[in-house]
Tab-separated table of C-alpha atoms in Angstrom:
chain	number	residue	atom	x	y	z
A	1	MET	CA	86.949	52.548	106.944
A	2	VAL	CA	85.903	55.344	105.126
A	3	GLN	CA	87.476	58.680	106.483
A	4	ALA	CA	85.152	61.735	107.145
A	5	LEU	CA	85.287	64.405	104.629
A	6	ALA	CA	87.119	67.579	105.697
A	7	LYS	CA	85.098	70.533	105.148
A	8	ALA	CA	86.769	74.041	104.194
A	9	GLU	CA	86.770	76.632	106.872
A	10	ILE	CA	87.207	80.264	107.077
A	11	HIS	CA	87.938	81.629	110.329
A	12	ARG	CA	87.697	85.290	111.900
A	13	LEU	CA	91.070	86.283	113.529
A	14	ASN	CA	92.138	89.162	116.271
A	15	PRO	CA	95.006	91.165	115.736
A	16	ASP	CA	97.328	88.758	117.502
A	17	GLY	CA	96.191	86.007	115.259
A	18	THR	CA	94.012	84.299	117.563
A	19	PRO	CA	90.712	82.825	116.633
A	20	ALA	CA	87.613	85.246	116.949
A	21	GLY	CA	84.188	84.156	117.436
A	22	LYS	CA	82.721	81.438	115.318
A	23	SER	CA	84.092	79.299	112.478
A	24	LEU	CA	82.353	79.414	109.114
A	25	THR	CA	82.194	75.821	107.595
A	26	VAL	CA	81.411	75.580	103.804
A	27	GLN	CA	78.348	73.864	102.777
A	28	PHE	CA	80.276	71.923	99.610
A	29	ASN	CA	84.077	71.848	99.221
A	30	PRO	CA	85.270	74.125	96.426
A	31	ASN	CA	86.132	72.060	93.216
A	32	GLU	CA	89.412	73.947	92.787
A	33	TYR	CA	91.185	77.397	94.122
A	34	THR	CA	93.856	79.384	92.531
A	35	LEU	CA	96.792	81.145	93.924
A	36	VAL	CA	98.350	84.052	92.284
A	37	LYS	CA	101.878	85.852	93.645
A	38	GLY	CA	103.389	88.195	91.248
A	39	ALA	CA	106.194	90.897	91.340
A	40	LYS	CA	106.773	94.379	90.165
A	41	ILE	CA	109.602	94.817	87.737
A	42	ALA	CA	110.872	98.115	86.433
A	43	GLN	CA	112.386	98.400	82.807
A	44	ILE	CA	115.418	100.542	82.648
A	45	PRO	CA	115.893	101.626	79.111
A	46	ILE	CA	119.793	101.800	78.291
A	47	PHE	CA	120.448	103.810	74.882
A	48	GLY	CA	121.575	101.601	72.102
A	49	ILE	CA	120.634	98.113	73.532
A	50	ASP	CA	117.888	95.649	72.206
A	51	SER	CA	116.076	95.342	75.521
A	52	PRO	CA	115.620	97.305	78.893
A	53	ILE	CA	117.332	96.197	82.029
A	54	LEU	CA	115.266	94.369	84.549
A	55	GLN	CA	115.240	95.647	88.160
A	56	PHE	CA	112.967	93.967	90.723
A	57	VAL	CA	111.314	96.551	92.694
A	58	ALA	CA	108.818	94.910	95.393
A	59	GLY	CA	106.789	91.615	95.178
A	60	THR	CA	103.021	91.750	95.321
A	61	SER	CA	100.560	90.505	97.862
A	62	GLU	CA	99.158	86.944	97.174
A	63	THR	CA	95.409	86.330	96.117
A	64	MET	CA	93.719	83.323	96.415
A	65	SER	CA	90.111	82.801	94.465
A	66	PHE	CA	87.581	80.079	94.598
A	67	GLU	CA	83.730	79.433	94.328
A	68	LEU	CA	81.517	78.237	96.836
A	69	PHE	CA	78.157	76.404	96.290
A	70	PHE	CA	74.889	76.811	98.368
A	71	ASP	CA	71.636	75.044	98.349
A	72	SER	CA	68.708	75.254	100.504
A	73	THR	CA	66.310	73.084	98.479
A	74	GLU	CA	66.568	70.193	101.057
A	75	ASP	CA	63.639	72.319	103.057
A	76	GLY	CA	61.696	72.349	100.121
A	77	THR	CA	61.165	74.437	97.178
A	78	GLY	CA	57.752	75.664	97.587
A	79	THR	CA	55.838	77.848	100.373
A	80	GLU	CA	57.897	76.148	102.892
A	81	ALA	CA	61.325	77.012	101.013
A	82	LYS	CA	64.221	78.711	103.121
A	83	PRO	CA	66.320	81.167	101.756
A	84	VAL	CA	69.670	80.263	100.893
A	85	THR	CA	70.871	83.645	102.160
A	86	LYS	CA	70.817	82.457	105.601
A	87	ARG	CA	73.897	80.495	104.811
A	88	THR	CA	75.483	82.837	102.068
A	89	ASP	CA	75.221	85.965	104.114
A	90	GLU	CA	77.925	84.825	106.573
A	91	PHE	CA	80.381	84.682	103.971
A	92	TYR	CA	79.409	87.875	102.306
A	93	ASP	CA	79.689	89.509	106.048
A	94	LEU	CA	83.375	88.545	105.776
A	95	ILE	CA	83.870	91.744	103.620
A	96	LYS	CA	81.957	94.058	105.591
A	97	ILE	CA	83.440	96.583	108.010
A	98	ASP	CA	83.641	95.513	111.621
A	99	GLY	CA	82.512	97.964	114.117
A	100	GLU	CA	85.021	97.488	116.406
A	101	THR	CA	88.524	97.349	114.295
A	102	HIS	CA	86.693	99.897	111.847
A	103	ALA	CA	88.130	97.391	108.802
A	104	PRO	CA	87.003	94.007	107.455
A	105	PRO	CA	88.201	91.189	109.559
A	106	VAL	CA	91.507	89.304	108.867
A	107	VAL	CA	90.212	85.688	108.100
A	108	LEU	CA	92.272	82.548	107.823
A	109	PHE	CA	91.086	80.128	105.071
A	110	ALA	CA	91.834	76.509	106.423
A	111	TRP	CA	91.422	73.281	104.231
A	112	GLY	CA	94.131	70.305	104.301
A	113	ALA	CA	96.393	71.754	106.779
A	114	ASP	CA	99.450	69.436	106.543
A	115	THR	CA	99.269	69.487	102.535
A	116	PHE	CA	98.427	73.163	101.875
A	117	PRO	CA	100.575	74.574	99.285
A	118	GLY	CA	103.614	76.362	101.198
A	119	HIS	CA	103.599	73.836	104.130
A	120	ARG	CA	106.902	72.574	103.187
A	121	ARG	CA	108.650	75.954	103.110
A	122	PRO	CA	111.315	77.008	105.929
A	123	ASP	CA	109.944	77.350	109.270
A	124	SER	CA	109.645	81.107	109.104
A	125	GLN	CA	107.593	80.709	105.606
A	126	SER	CA	105.772	77.525	106.277
A	127	ARG	CA	102.003	78.096	105.913
A	128	HIS	CA	98.814	75.828	106.940
A	129	GLY	CA	96.203	77.958	105.247
A	130	PHE	CA	95.940	81.397	103.755
A	131	LYS	CA	95.776	84.357	106.237
A	132	ALA	CA	94.035	87.305	104.345
A	133	LEU	CA	91.433	90.035	103.937
A	134	VAL	CA	88.387	89.316	101.653
A	135	GLU	CA	89.026	91.547	98.667
A	136	GLN	CA	85.956	90.472	96.653
A	137	VAL	CA	82.592	88.768	97.140
A	138	ARG	CA	80.433	87.828	93.897
A	139	GLN	CA	76.880	86.595	94.671
A	140	ARG	CA	75.290	84.555	92.063
A	141	PHE	CA	71.869	83.421	93.031
A	142	THR	CA	70.857	80.511	90.212
A	143	TYR	CA	67.602	78.959	91.466
A	144	PHE	CA	64.505	80.332	93.171
A	145	SER	CA	60.994	79.393	94.747
A	146	SER	CA	57.672	80.082	93.031
A	147	LEU	CA	57.530	82.987	95.488
A	148	GLY	CA	60.997	84.264	94.277
A	149	VAL	CA	62.929	83.176	97.389
A	150	PRO	CA	66.461	82.564	96.407
A	151	LEU	CA	67.586	78.495	96.883
A	152	ARG	CA	70.754	78.239	95.386
A	153	ALA	CA	73.935	80.500	94.985
A	154	THR	CA	77.480	80.401	93.904
A	155	LEU	CA	79.746	82.785	95.878
A	156	SER	CA	83.029	83.692	94.219
A	157	LEU	CA	85.669	85.040	96.612
A	158	THR	CA	89.077	86.820	96.240
A	159	LEU	CA	91.294	86.818	99.501
A	160	ARG	CA	94.468	88.774	99.343
A	161	GLU	CA	97.231	87.673	101.858
A	162	TYR	CA	97.804	89.659	104.747
A	163	LYS	CA	101.040	89.987	106.680
A	164	THR	CA	102.579	92.556	109.031
A	165	LEU	CA	105.655	94.132	108.311
A	166	ASP	CA	107.171	92.242	111.076
A	167	GLN	CA	106.685	89.133	110.034
A	168	GLN	CA	107.894	89.716	106.363
A	169	ILE	CA	111.034	91.042	107.602
A	170	ALA	CA	111.242	87.879	109.372
A	171	GLU	CA	110.318	85.582	106.612
A	172	LEU	CA	112.619	87.432	104.291
A	173	ASN	CA	115.750	87.144	106.768
A	174	LEU	CA	117.500	90.108	105.002
A	175	ARG	CA	120.762	90.463	106.384
A	176	SER	CA	122.829	92.699	104.276
A	177	PRO	CA	124.120	95.618	105.849
A	178	ASP	CA	123.952	97.765	102.585
A	179	HIS	CA	120.215	98.098	102.165
A	180	THR	CA	117.636	100.033	103.999
A	181	LYS	CA	115.604	98.477	106.664
A	182	ALA	CA	112.306	98.861	108.481
A	183	HIS	CA	111.067	98.919	112.045
A	184	VAL	CA	107.727	99.045	113.612
A	185	VAL	CA	108.203	100.978	116.904
A	186	GLN	CA	106.948	98.841	119.569
A	187	THR	CA	105.702	100.055	122.923
A	188	GLY	CA	108.190	101.431	125.264
A	189	GLU	CA	111.019	101.474	122.699
A	190	THR	CA	113.461	104.269	122.564
A	191	ILE	CA	115.348	105.335	119.450
A	192	THR	CA	118.543	104.063	120.869
A	193	ARG	CA	117.344	100.733	121.658
A	194	ILE	CA	116.110	100.576	118.207
A	195	ALA	CA	119.468	101.680	116.841
A	196	GLN	CA	121.071	98.863	118.813
A	197	LYS	CA	118.559	96.390	117.609
A	198	THR	CA	118.459	97.370	114.146
A	199	ALA	CA	122.331	98.908	113.268
A	200	GLY	CA	124.140	96.991	116.254
A	201	ASP	CA	125.140	100.290	117.765
A	202	PRO	CA	123.055	102.906	119.860
A	203	ARG	CA	124.929	105.606	118.677
A	204	SER	CA	123.258	105.240	115.331
A	205	TRP	CA	120.081	106.842	116.695
A	206	ARG	CA	120.824	110.161	114.798
A	207	ARG	CA	121.305	108.520	111.451
A	208	ILE	CA	117.752	106.824	112.080
A	209	ALA	CA	115.907	110.402	113.242
A	210	GLU	CA	117.348	111.997	110.463
A	211	ALA	CA	116.341	109.728	107.748
A	212	ASN	CA	112.907	109.937	109.391
A	213	ALA	CA	112.650	113.578	109.776
A	214	ILE	CA	111.868	112.999	113.466
A	215	ASP	CA	111.760	116.485	115.556
A	216	ASP	CA	111.678	114.492	118.844
A	217	PRO	CA	113.483	111.406	118.594
A	218	PHE	CA	112.694	110.480	122.224
A	219	SER	CA	109.176	110.658	122.070
A	220	LEU	CA	107.962	107.886	119.438
A	221	ALA	CA	104.640	106.723	118.983
A	222	PRO	CA	104.040	102.892	119.001
A	223	GLY	CA	103.083	101.561	115.338
A	224	THR	CA	105.282	104.000	113.974
A	225	GLN	CA	107.096	102.385	110.969
A	226	LEU	CA	110.971	103.727	110.662
A	227	ALA	CA	113.124	103.623	107.677
A	228	VAL	CA	116.864	102.422	109.173
A	229	PRO	CA	119.276	103.443	106.242
A	230	PRO	CA	122.663	101.650	105.875
A	231	GLU	CA	125.431	103.112	107.625
A	232	VAL	CA	127.693	105.045	105.103
């Protein structure tokens, strides 16, 4: 029995990660895709030694790049030709600003979910697709009708992985007490509750307030990012 060909899809997502609207299915699957992950490394020069000391500063967001091919010549190439842009425009719109969120949408590239690179990681880091923002779309039209209607196109897309601060903290599972932690204020949270949650002691609220130059520690706006310094 011949297995049906699985097509790659790109899903728009709501802020909570649930699907938003219609998914986009590629006309032809990409021949390949490239994943790139890097790190920022500081070079600390020490007088009298041959090479600088290397210090990890932070990771960089992972990128995914691939090309998609589109063809509308099945409808003819003469006066009856239909522009390939009817298909490509949907993908190009992924980089356009959404009227409600005032930003391009968060998307999920899904293809081969059970074998996508990273699916074997620990539970907190396992992934079955690539959640991202579309960073760049390059459109190259390569074939036209006699009237100049574009009939074939190749789109080069670059996606940059999207992760919330809370998601990254959960994935890293940082437990060392001698490093500054980060916390995003949730609706209804008080600074004493945050101190209990992040430092294990509600009396640590003063240290958190001082580290973040908070004038009114009992009036925190949801979404505010706080630095939680280690206890000295």
